[in-house]
Amino acid sequence: MSDKTPTNHEISETNPDPHSHNESHSAHSHTEHSESSETRPHHEHHEEAHRAHQSTMEKEQAHHNHPPQEHMEHGKEHDSHKDHEEMDHSDHSRHDIGHSQHHAAMIDDFKKRFWVVLALSIPIIVLSQMVQMLFGYTLSFPGSKIILFVLSSIVFFYGGLPFFKGARDELNDRKPGMMMLITLAITTSYIYSTLTTFFIEGSEFYFELSTLILVMLLGHWIEMRSQLGASKALEELVRLMPETAHKLDEAGNISEVSMQELVPGDLILVKSGEKVPTDGKIVEGESAVNEAMLTGESVPVDKKPGMQVIGGSVNGNGVLTVEVEQLGDETYLAQIIKTVQEAQAQKSRTQGLADKAAGWLFYIALASGAITFIYWLINGEINFALERMVTVLVIACPHALGLAVPLVNAVSTSIAARNGLLIRNRNQFEEARNVDIIVFDKTGTLTKGEFGVSDLIPTQAISEEELLIIAGSLESHSEHPIAVGIINLARERNLPLEKVTNYENLTGAGLKAELRGKTYFIVSPGEVERRNISYDRALFERVASEGKTVVFVLEEDHLLGLIAVMDVIRETSKQIIAKLKELGIESVMITGDNDKVASFVGKEIGIPRVYSQVLPDEKSSKIKDLQENDTKKVAMVGDGINDAPALATADLGIAIGAGTDVAMETADVILVDSDPKDVLSIIILSKATYRKTVQNLLWAAGYNIIAIPLAAGVLASRGFVITPAIGAAVMSLSTIIVAINARLLKIE
């Protein structure tokens, strides 16, 4: 059955208790939704039929068409990242704003260091003995060595600072990687060159020092610009919370106080359209509360005394008196923040392929350098032994290694962007090729997050079109999701909507209005029961059993027909699930919706493994269970704030572009077109990127396999010793090769 085009009732199974669906509709209060966080006054109808369906849609957010800010999330390359993880996050707002600015500053810092080092490297290269020897010219004047030393010292300390900090972090974590390898090479070359300038005979390595730092700065600058950082997610969460509240004293007087002044047990007043300041229990008043930004459920939830409210949710048109229960770190929102922080900290420990390769080269360099020095010290003289050792250590960190991965990543990011993908976390994107299970949020992900009419069932001698005209005309005064679904179908069919008069909202029942001189009603099943209007119960039960919300259209007390609505399934959802299955990847659906809706959607799109009625704070636990119990790589696709912890916990978090900012900035990859079919593109591109990365690393490492033994002097007895000049020439050739190879990356 089409999700959008209504048909005469398609029946699957029966609902043993029709009243369970009747009662469910009470949550349908026809709240007027807008793209703002404000909830405007609304008419309430179909109340009882909607409660079972109040979890149906998890998204009603406007698409945020803003250009992504370039951030850097470079693992452990900088101590500032480590410092960030260890910070006290009690002041989230101040912290996250600072973190956002920090990312941008780090990009600018690498850019600035690159240009400064480039300017200094030009005279260093010209004055370098090795370059002079290579190109056959002589340039020497009084003080030239001192100038060379001073310029190189600036390059070493200023340009090398980020690598020193990164090396410190890798050392503390006992995970040697790129930073320690770079630091080893540049430190060795600087110390030895200083010794040859002032104290001993030998070849200086100022050329290798400056060019290595220059290339590595360029590589990291490219890398940072090719990915986005998850720096604003928590900032966006914090913005949901009001800074003040209306406190009630014992006499009932109202005073505006800061959130810091509240304590559990205080009574606060939440006016119409305001955000709920903190978690609590309603002691007086009734209203429909919009929890979409927090729970993902776009339909407002009816709240009465004794029920809980969540801080950050938006009150409807009622006035609520709330007893404060949780504050600060104990609130629902704070728990989401904590979960996201923990998950992101865990992810930051992931070591990328390049770092792993660099780690192995680091140990090889140390071992080769030590063996080389000891051997030539025993069989030669100390100056020659030092020169050979330094040559080995410097050559062990080839320029190509600094560009091998960043260039591939930059090309990969460009290809991704052209295909509607934004990569935020490079290391996690690498894991996409190994994903075994993909967990899909239902509403707003596999479905569009909006109601569409699925069934038009006239019961009198009228056509579907006539039934739709009447219903659409009556609903034209509402922007409630159900009303919007009915009106949209009428417009798609180019049916004329007529003007109604004497419009009246029937609280808890539906609505009525006059049309063509007659009185019409759109009501819930419960209201039909109360009026003792007969209808086909078997038909209703079959339609309701598919998880659909059913409303009744009446002319006075005569039943004209039934209209069933449901969250519209995306056209591509079934296709992507089938293709993933062909690749051997299991698809799982997780939703807060009821069993009926979840089972129906899962069956329609071909997902056998469905988790329903999952609370927002339980989604990340489900991800952990899949990771631990199945010992597999798990990806999560979602769109709401409630998905943020799960997105951060998963091995790969994928956010729908039309979702909330928090979800997008917590995820590792964003689907700009909001189409789940692009998940397949992620996997294909990840595999292609990995293959190209391995190729480049083999080129870079292959250089070392040949160069290190030659630098160590294994052929010295035959009169062949690789000089720094020859090493530099081969090094440059290797760099050109990896650059060309990176440009050949494409999606097959």
mmCIF file with all atom_site columns, C-alpha atoms in Angstrom, residues 261-410:
data_model
loop_
_atom_site.group_PDB
_atom_site.id
_atom_site.type_symbol
_atom_site.label_atom_id
_atom_site.label_alt_id
_atom_site.label_comp_id
_atom_site.label_asym_id
_atom_site.label_entity_id
_atom_site.label_seq_id
_atom_site.pdbx_PDB_ins_code
_atom_site.Cartn_x
_atom_site.Cartn_y
_atom_site.Cartn_z
_atom_site.occupancy
_atom_site.B_iso_or_equiv
_atom_site.pdbx_formal_charge
_atom_site.auth_seq_id
_atom_site.auth_comp_id
_atom_site.auth_asym_id
_atom_site.auth_atom_id
_atom_site.pdbx_PDB_model_num
ATOM 1   C CA . GLU A 1 261 ? 17.983 30.430 43.027 1.00 0.00 ? 261 GLU A CA 1
ATOM 2   C CA . LEU A 1 262 ? 15.577 27.517 42.658 1.00 0.00 ? 262 LEU A CA 1
ATOM 3   C CA . VAL A 1 263 ? 15.631 24.450 44.883 1.00 0.00 ? 263 VAL A CA 1
ATOM 4   C CA . PRO A 1 264 ? 13.671 21.190 44.644 1.00 0.00 ? 264 PRO A CA 1
ATOM 5   C CA . GLY A 1 265 ? 10.161 21.663 46.004 1.00 0.00 ? 265 GLY A CA 1
ATOM 6   C CA . ASP A 1 266 ? 9.760  25.238 44.742 1.00 0.00 ? 266 ASP A CA 1
ATOM 7   C CA . LEU A 1 267 ? 6.654  26.070 42.760 1.00 0.00 ? 267 LEU A CA 1
ATOM 8   C CA . ILE A 1 268 ? 7.069  27.809 39.418 1.00 0.00 ? 268 ILE A CA 1
ATOM 9   C CA . LEU A 1 269 ? 4.538  29.177 36.956 1.00 0.00 ? 269 LEU A CA 1
ATOM 10  C CA . VAL A 1 270 ? 4.860  28.316 33.273 1.00 0.00 ? 270 VAL A CA 1
ATOM 11  C CA . LYS A 1 271 ? 2.805  30.652 31.109 1.00 0.00 ? 271 LYS A CA 1
ATOM 12  C CA . SER A 1 272 ? 1.352  29.967 27.686 1.00 0.00 ? 272 SER A CA 1
ATOM 13  C CA . GLY A 1 273 ? 4.011  29.634 24.995 1.00 0.00 ? 273 GLY A CA 1
ATOM 14  C CA . GLU A 1 274 ? 6.929  29.610 27.467 1.00 0.00 ? 274 GLU A CA 1
ATOM 15  C CA . LYS A 1 275 ? 9.647  27.005 27.818 1.00 0.00 ? 275 LYS A CA 1
ATOM 16  C CA . VAL A 1 276 ? 9.525  24.842 30.911 1.00 0.00 ? 276 VAL A CA 1
ATOM 17  C CA . PRO A 1 277 ? 12.542 25.975 32.993 1.00 0.00 ? 277 PRO A CA 1
ATOM 18  C CA . THR A 1 278 ? 13.406 22.612 34.558 1.00 0.00 ? 278 THR A CA 1
ATOM 19  C CA . ASP A 1 279 ? 12.135 19.091 35.207 1.00 0.00 ? 279 ASP A CA 1
ATOM 20  C CA . GLY A 1 280 ? 9.195  18.862 37.545 1.00 0.00 ? 280 GLY A CA 1
ATOM 21  C CA . LYS A 1 281 ? 5.667  17.687 38.322 1.00 0.00 ? 281 LYS A CA 1
ATOM 22  C CA . ILE A 1 282 ? 2.490  19.540 37.442 1.00 0.00 ? 282 ILE A CA 1
ATOM 23  C CA . VAL A 1 283 ? 0.444  20.433 40.526 1.00 0.00 ? 283 VAL A CA 1
ATOM 24  C CA . GLU A 1 284 ? -2.116 22.654 38.829 1.00 0.00 ? 284 GLU A CA 1
ATOM 25  C CA . GLY A 1 285 ? -3.318 23.394 35.311 1.00 0.00 ? 285 GLY A CA 1
ATOM 26  C CA . GLU A 1 286 ? -3.707 21.536 32.044 1.00 0.00 ? 286 GLU A CA 1
ATOM 27  C CA . SER A 1 287 ? -2.023 22.114 28.716 1.00 0.00 ? 287 SER A CA 1
ATOM 28  C CA . ALA A 1 288 ? -0.531 20.471 25.648 1.00 0.00 ? 288 ALA A CA 1
ATOM 29  C CA . VAL A 1 289 ? 3.256  20.540 25.918 1.00 0.00 ? 289 VAL A CA 1
ATOM 30  C CA . ASN A 1 290 ? 5.478  20.377 22.838 1.00 0.00 ? 290 ASN A CA 1
ATOM 31  C CA . GLU A 1 291 ? 8.408  18.075 23.652 1.00 0.00 ? 291 GLU A CA 1
ATOM 32  C CA . ALA A 1 292 ? 9.585  17.739 20.048 1.00 0.00 ? 292 ALA A CA 1
ATOM 33  C CA . MET A 1 293 ? 12.995 19.336 20.627 1.00 0.00 ? 293 MET A CA 1
ATOM 34  C CA . LEU A 1 294 ? 13.737 16.900 23.432 1.00 0.00 ? 294 LEU A CA 1
ATOM 35  C CA . THR A 1 295 ? 11.921 13.642 22.751 1.00 0.00 ? 295 THR A CA 1
ATOM 36  C CA . GLY A 1 296 ? 11.486 13.864 18.996 1.00 0.00 ? 296 GLY A CA 1
ATOM 37  C CA . GLU A 1 297 ? 7.711  13.485 19.250 1.00 0.00 ? 297 GLU A CA 1
ATOM 38  C CA . SER A 1 298 ? 6.226  16.315 17.238 1.00 0.00 ? 298 SER A CA 1
ATOM 39  C CA . VAL A 1 299 ? 2.654  15.927 18.467 1.00 0.00 ? 299 VAL A CA 1
ATOM 40  C CA . PRO A 1 300 ? 2.110  17.908 21.699 1.00 0.00 ? 300 PRO A CA 1
ATOM 41  C CA . VAL A 1 301 ? 1.431  15.790 24.742 1.00 0.00 ? 301 VAL A CA 1
ATOM 42  C CA . ASP A 1 302 ? -1.552 16.555 26.952 1.00 0.00 ? 302 ASP A CA 1
ATOM 43  C CA . LYS A 1 303 ? -0.402 17.284 30.502 1.00 0.00 ? 303 LYS A CA 1
ATOM 44  C CA . LYS A 1 304 ? -2.494 17.194 33.665 1.00 0.00 ? 304 LYS A CA 1
ATOM 45  C CA . PRO A 1 305 ? -1.791 17.505 37.403 1.00 0.00 ? 305 PRO A CA 1
ATOM 46  C CA . GLY A 1 306 ? 0.489  14.727 38.601 1.00 0.00 ? 306 GLY A CA 1
ATOM 47  C CA . MET A 1 307 ? 2.255  14.341 35.255 1.00 0.00 ? 307 MET A CA 1
ATOM 48  C CA . GLN A 1 308 ? 5.924  15.103 34.607 1.00 0.00 ? 308 GLN A CA 1
ATOM 49  C CA . VAL A 1 309 ? 7.268  17.894 32.419 1.00 0.00 ? 309 VAL A CA 1
ATOM 50  C CA . ILE A 1 310 ? 10.765 18.155 30.958 1.00 0.00 ? 310 ILE A CA 1
ATOM 51  C CA . GLY A 1 311 ? 12.877 21.275 31.147 1.00 0.00 ? 311 GLY A CA 1
ATOM 52  C CA . GLY A 1 312 ? 13.276 22.820 27.698 1.00 0.00 ? 312 GLY A CA 1
ATOM 53  C CA . SER A 1 313 ? 9.870  21.681 26.401 1.00 0.00 ? 313 SER A CA 1
ATOM 54  C CA . VAL A 1 314 ? 7.374  24.336 25.233 1.00 0.00 ? 314 VAL A CA 1
ATOM 55  C CA . ASN A 1 315 ? 4.078  24.905 26.996 1.00 0.00 ? 315 ASN A CA 1
ATOM 56  C CA . GLY A 1 316 ? 0.948  25.264 24.867 1.00 0.00 ? 316 GLY A CA 1
ATOM 57  C CA . ASN A 1 317 ? -1.969 27.558 25.555 1.00 0.00 ? 317 ASN A CA 1
ATOM 58  C CA . GLY A 1 318 ? -2.566 26.524 29.155 1.00 0.00 ? 318 GLY A CA 1
ATOM 59  C CA . VAL A 1 319 ? -0.974 27.812 32.356 1.00 0.00 ? 319 VAL A CA 1
ATOM 60  C CA . LEU A 1 320 ? 0.878  25.288 34.490 1.00 0.00 ? 320 LEU A CA 1
ATOM 61  C CA . THR A 1 321 ? 2.032  25.325 38.082 1.00 0.00 ? 321 THR A CA 1
ATOM 62  C CA . VAL A 1 322 ? 5.024  23.024 38.360 1.00 0.00 ? 322 VAL A CA 1
ATOM 63  C CA . GLU A 1 323 ? 6.836  21.670 41.405 1.00 0.00 ? 323 GLU A CA 1
ATOM 64  C CA . VAL A 1 324 ? 10.574 21.663 40.800 1.00 0.00 ? 324 VAL A CA 1
ATOM 65  C CA . GLU A 1 325 ? 12.073 18.179 41.097 1.00 0.00 ? 325 GLU A CA 1
ATOM 66  C CA . GLN A 1 326 ? 15.419 18.162 39.264 1.00 0.00 ? 326 GLN A CA 1
ATOM 67  C CA . LEU A 1 327 ? 17.862 20.974 38.737 1.00 0.00 ? 327 LEU A CA 1
ATOM 68  C CA . GLY A 1 328 ? 21.227 21.387 37.068 1.00 0.00 ? 328 GLY A CA 1
ATOM 69  C CA . ASP A 1 329 ? 23.033 18.141 36.387 1.00 0.00 ? 329 ASP A CA 1
ATOM 70  C CA . GLU A 1 330 ? 20.045 16.063 37.461 1.00 0.00 ? 330 GLU A CA 1
ATOM 71  C CA . THR A 1 331 ? 17.729 17.223 34.667 1.00 0.00 ? 331 THR A CA 1
ATOM 72  C CA . TYR A 1 332 ? 16.842 15.205 31.600 1.00 0.00 ? 332 TYR A CA 1
ATOM 73  C CA . LEU A 1 333 ? 18.714 17.632 29.369 1.00 0.00 ? 333 LEU A CA 1
ATOM 74  C CA . ALA A 1 334 ? 21.827 17.511 31.545 1.00 0.00 ? 334 ALA A CA 1
ATOM 75  C CA . GLN A 1 335 ? 21.814 13.722 31.351 1.00 0.00 ? 335 GLN A CA 1
ATOM 76  C CA . ILE A 1 336 ? 21.726 13.918 27.552 1.00 0.00 ? 336 ILE A CA 1
ATOM 77  C CA . ILE A 1 337 ? 24.682 16.335 27.668 1.00 0.00 ? 337 ILE A CA 1
ATOM 78  C CA . LYS A 1 338 ? 26.594 13.991 29.967 1.00 0.00 ? 338 LYS A CA 1
ATOM 79  C CA . THR A 1 339 ? 25.926 10.983 27.751 1.00 0.00 ? 339 THR A CA 1
ATOM 80  C CA . VAL A 1 340 ? 27.028 12.867 24.631 1.00 0.00 ? 340 VAL A CA 1
ATOM 81  C CA . GLN A 1 341 ? 30.210 14.052 26.360 1.00 0.00 ? 341 GLN A CA 1
ATOM 82  C CA . GLU A 1 342 ? 31.134 10.552 27.476 1.00 0.00 ? 342 GLU A CA 1
ATOM 83  C CA . ALA A 1 343 ? 30.477 9.058  24.071 1.00 0.00 ? 343 ALA A CA 1
ATOM 84  C CA . GLN A 1 344 ? 32.450 11.767 22.260 1.00 0.00 ? 344 GLN A CA 1
ATOM 85  C CA . ALA A 1 345 ? 35.355 11.392 24.677 1.00 0.00 ? 345 ALA A CA 1
ATOM 86  C CA . GLN A 1 346 ? 35.397 7.665  23.946 1.00 0.00 ? 346 GLN A CA 1
ATOM 87  C CA . LYS A 1 347 ? 35.382 8.335  20.207 1.00 0.00 ? 347 LYS A CA 1
ATOM 88  C CA . SER A 1 348 ? 38.233 10.817 20.504 1.00 0.00 ? 348 SER A CA 1
ATOM 89  C CA . ARG A 1 349 ? 40.452 7.949  21.577 1.00 0.00 ? 349 ARG A CA 1
ATOM 90  C CA . THR A 1 350 ? 40.022 6.281  18.224 1.00 0.00 ? 350 THR A CA 1
ATOM 91  C CA . GLN A 1 351 ? 43.284 6.189  16.341 1.00 0.00 ? 351 GLN A CA 1
ATOM 92  C CA . GLY A 1 352 ? 43.156 6.695  12.603 1.00 0.00 ? 352 GLY A CA 1
ATOM 93  C CA . LEU A 1 353 ? 44.947 4.596  10.026 1.00 0.00 ? 353 LEU A CA 1
ATOM 94  C CA . ALA A 1 354 ? 47.644 7.207  9.422  1.00 0.00 ? 354 ALA A CA 1
ATOM 95  C CA . ASP A 1 355 ? 48.441 7.432  13.129 1.00 0.00 ? 355 ASP A CA 1
ATOM 96  C CA . LYS A 1 356 ? 48.707 3.650  13.357 1.00 0.00 ? 356 LYS A CA 1
ATOM 97  C CA . ALA A 1 357 ? 51.113 3.596  10.418 1.00 0.00 ? 357 ALA A CA 1
ATOM 98  C CA . ALA A 1 358 ? 53.103 6.460  11.926 1.00 0.00 ? 358 ALA A CA 1
ATOM 99  C CA . GLY A 1 359 ? 53.230 4.607  15.242 1.00 0.00 ? 359 GLY A CA 1
ATOM 100 C CA . TRP A 1 360 ? 54.854 1.593  13.597 1.00 0.00 ? 360 TRP A CA 1
ATOM 101 C CA . LEU A 1 361 ? 57.314 3.859  11.763 1.00 0.00 ? 361 LEU A CA 1
ATOM 102 C CA . PHE A 1 362 ? 58.190 5.511  15.068 1.00 0.00 ? 362 PHE A CA 1
ATOM 103 C CA . TYR A 1 363 ? 59.249 2.221  16.618 1.00 0.00 ? 363 TYR A CA 1
ATOM 104 C CA . ILE A 1 364 ? 61.059 1.179  13.419 1.00 0.00 ? 364 ILE A CA 1
ATOM 105 C CA . ALA A 1 365 ? 62.889 4.503  13.345 1.00 0.00 ? 365 ALA A CA 1
ATOM 106 C CA . LEU A 1 366 ? 63.988 4.228  16.972 1.00 0.00 ? 366 LEU A CA 1
ATOM 107 C CA . ALA A 1 367 ? 65.179 0.654  16.542 1.00 0.00 ? 367 ALA A CA 1
ATOM 108 C CA . SER A 1 368 ? 66.909 1.339  13.211 1.00 0.00 ? 368 SER A CA 1
ATOM 109 C CA . GLY A 1 369 ? 68.552 4.502  14.509 1.00 0.00 ? 369 GLY A CA 1
ATOM 110 C CA . ALA A 1 370 ? 69.865 2.783  17.639 1.00 0.00 ? 370 ALA A CA 1
ATOM 111 C CA . ILE A 1 371 ? 71.192 -0.223 15.711 1.00 0.00 ? 371 ILE A CA 1
ATOM 112 C CA . THR A 1 372 ? 72.810 2.042  13.119 1.00 0.00 ? 372 THR A CA 1
ATOM 113 C CA . PHE A 1 373 ? 74.546 4.193  15.737 1.00 0.00 ? 373 PHE A CA 1
ATOM 114 C CA . ILE A 1 374 ? 75.830 1.230  17.741 1.00 0.00 ? 374 ILE A CA 1
ATOM 115 C CA . TYR A 1 375 ? 77.091 -0.585 14.651 1.00 0.00 ? 375 TYR A CA 1
ATOM 116 C CA . TRP A 1 376 ? 79.023 2.360  13.197 1.00 0.00 ? 376 TRP A CA 1
ATOM 117 C CA . LEU A 1 377 ? 80.273 3.428  16.604 1.00 0.00 ? 377 LEU A CA 1
ATOM 118 C CA . ILE A 1 378 ? 81.867 0.004  16.966 1.00 0.00 ? 378 ILE A CA 1
ATOM 119 C CA . ASN A 1 379 ? 83.151 -0.148 13.400 1.00 0.00 ? 379 ASN A CA 1
ATOM 120 C CA . GLY A 1 380 ? 83.861 3.486  12.640 1.00 0.00 ? 380 GLY A CA 1
ATOM 121 C CA . GLU A 1 381 ? 83.980 6.872  14.258 1.00 0.00 ? 381 GLU A CA 1
ATOM 122 C CA . ILE A 1 382 ? 81.433 8.746  16.295 1.00 0.00 ? 382 ILE A CA 1
ATOM 123 C CA . ASN A 1 383 ? 80.805 11.576 13.797 1.00 0.00 ? 383 ASN A CA 1
ATOM 124 C CA . PHE A 1 384 ? 79.940 9.117  11.012 1.00 0.00 ? 384 PHE A CA 1
ATOM 125 C CA . ALA A 1 385 ? 77.811 7.075  13.421 1.00 0.00 ? 385 ALA A CA 1
ATOM 126 C CA . LEU A 1 386 ? 75.895 10.185 14.445 1.00 0.00 ? 386 LEU A CA 1
ATOM 127 C CA . GLU A 1 387 ? 75.361 11.253 10.838 1.00 0.00 ? 387 GLU A CA 1
ATOM 128 C CA . ARG A 1 388 ? 74.031 7.826  9.845  1.00 0.00 ? 388 ARG A CA 1
ATOM 129 C CA . MET A 1 389 ? 71.717 7.669  12.862 1.00 0.00 ? 389 MET A CA 1
ATOM 130 C CA . VAL A 1 390 ? 70.314 11.137 12.219 1.00 0.00 ? 390 VAL A CA 1
ATOM 131 C CA . THR A 1 391 ? 69.811 10.360 8.531  1.00 0.00 ? 391 THR A CA 1
ATOM 132 C CA . VAL A 1 392 ? 67.846 7.245  9.456  1.00 0.00 ? 392 VAL A CA 1
ATOM 133 C CA . LEU A 1 393 ? 65.671 9.079  11.963 1.00 0.00 ? 393 LEU A CA 1
ATOM 134 C CA . VAL A 1 394 ? 64.925 11.927 9.565  1.00 0.00 ? 394 VAL A CA 1
ATOM 135 C CA . ILE A 1 395 ? 64.217 9.693  6.573  1.00 0.00 ? 395 ILE A CA 1
ATOM 136 C CA . ALA A 1 396 ? 61.920 7.534  8.729  1.00 0.00 ? 396 ALA A CA 1
ATOM 137 C CA . CYS A 1 397 ? 59.408 10.417 8.659  1.00 0.00 ? 397 CYS A CA 1
ATOM 138 C CA . PRO A 1 398 ? 58.919 11.066 4.960  1.00 0.00 ? 398 PRO A CA 1
ATOM 139 C CA . HIS A 1 399 ? 57.199 14.177 3.673  1.00 0.00 ? 399 HIS A CA 1
ATOM 140 C CA . ALA A 1 400 ? 54.818 11.931 1.760  1.00 0.00 ? 400 ALA A CA 1
ATOM 141 C CA . LEU A 1 401 ? 53.431 10.550 4.995  1.00 0.00 ? 401 LEU A CA 1
ATOM 142 C CA . GLY A 1 402 ? 52.346 14.022 6.034  1.00 0.00 ? 402 GLY A CA 1
ATOM 143 C CA . LEU A 1 403 ? 50.332 14.478 2.851  1.00 0.00 ? 403 LEU A CA 1
ATOM 144 C CA . ALA A 1 404 ? 49.346 10.883 2.071  1.00 0.00 ? 404 ALA A CA 1
ATOM 145 C CA . VAL A 1 405 ? 46.216 10.880 4.201  1.00 0.00 ? 405 VAL A CA 1
ATOM 146 C CA . PRO A 1 406 ? 45.269 14.597 4.334  1.00 0.00 ? 406 PRO A CA 1
ATOM 147 C CA . LEU A 1 407 ? 45.150 14.818 0.542  1.00 0.00 ? 407 LEU A CA 1
ATOM 148 C CA . VAL A 1 408 ? 42.983 11.700 0.277  1.00 0.00 ? 408 VAL A CA 1
ATOM 149 C CA . ASN A 1 409 ? 40.724 13.056 2.985  1.00 0.00 ? 409 ASN A CA 1
ATOM 150 C CA . ALA A 1 410 ? 40.414 16.421 1.282  1.00 0.00 ? 410 ALA A CA 1
#
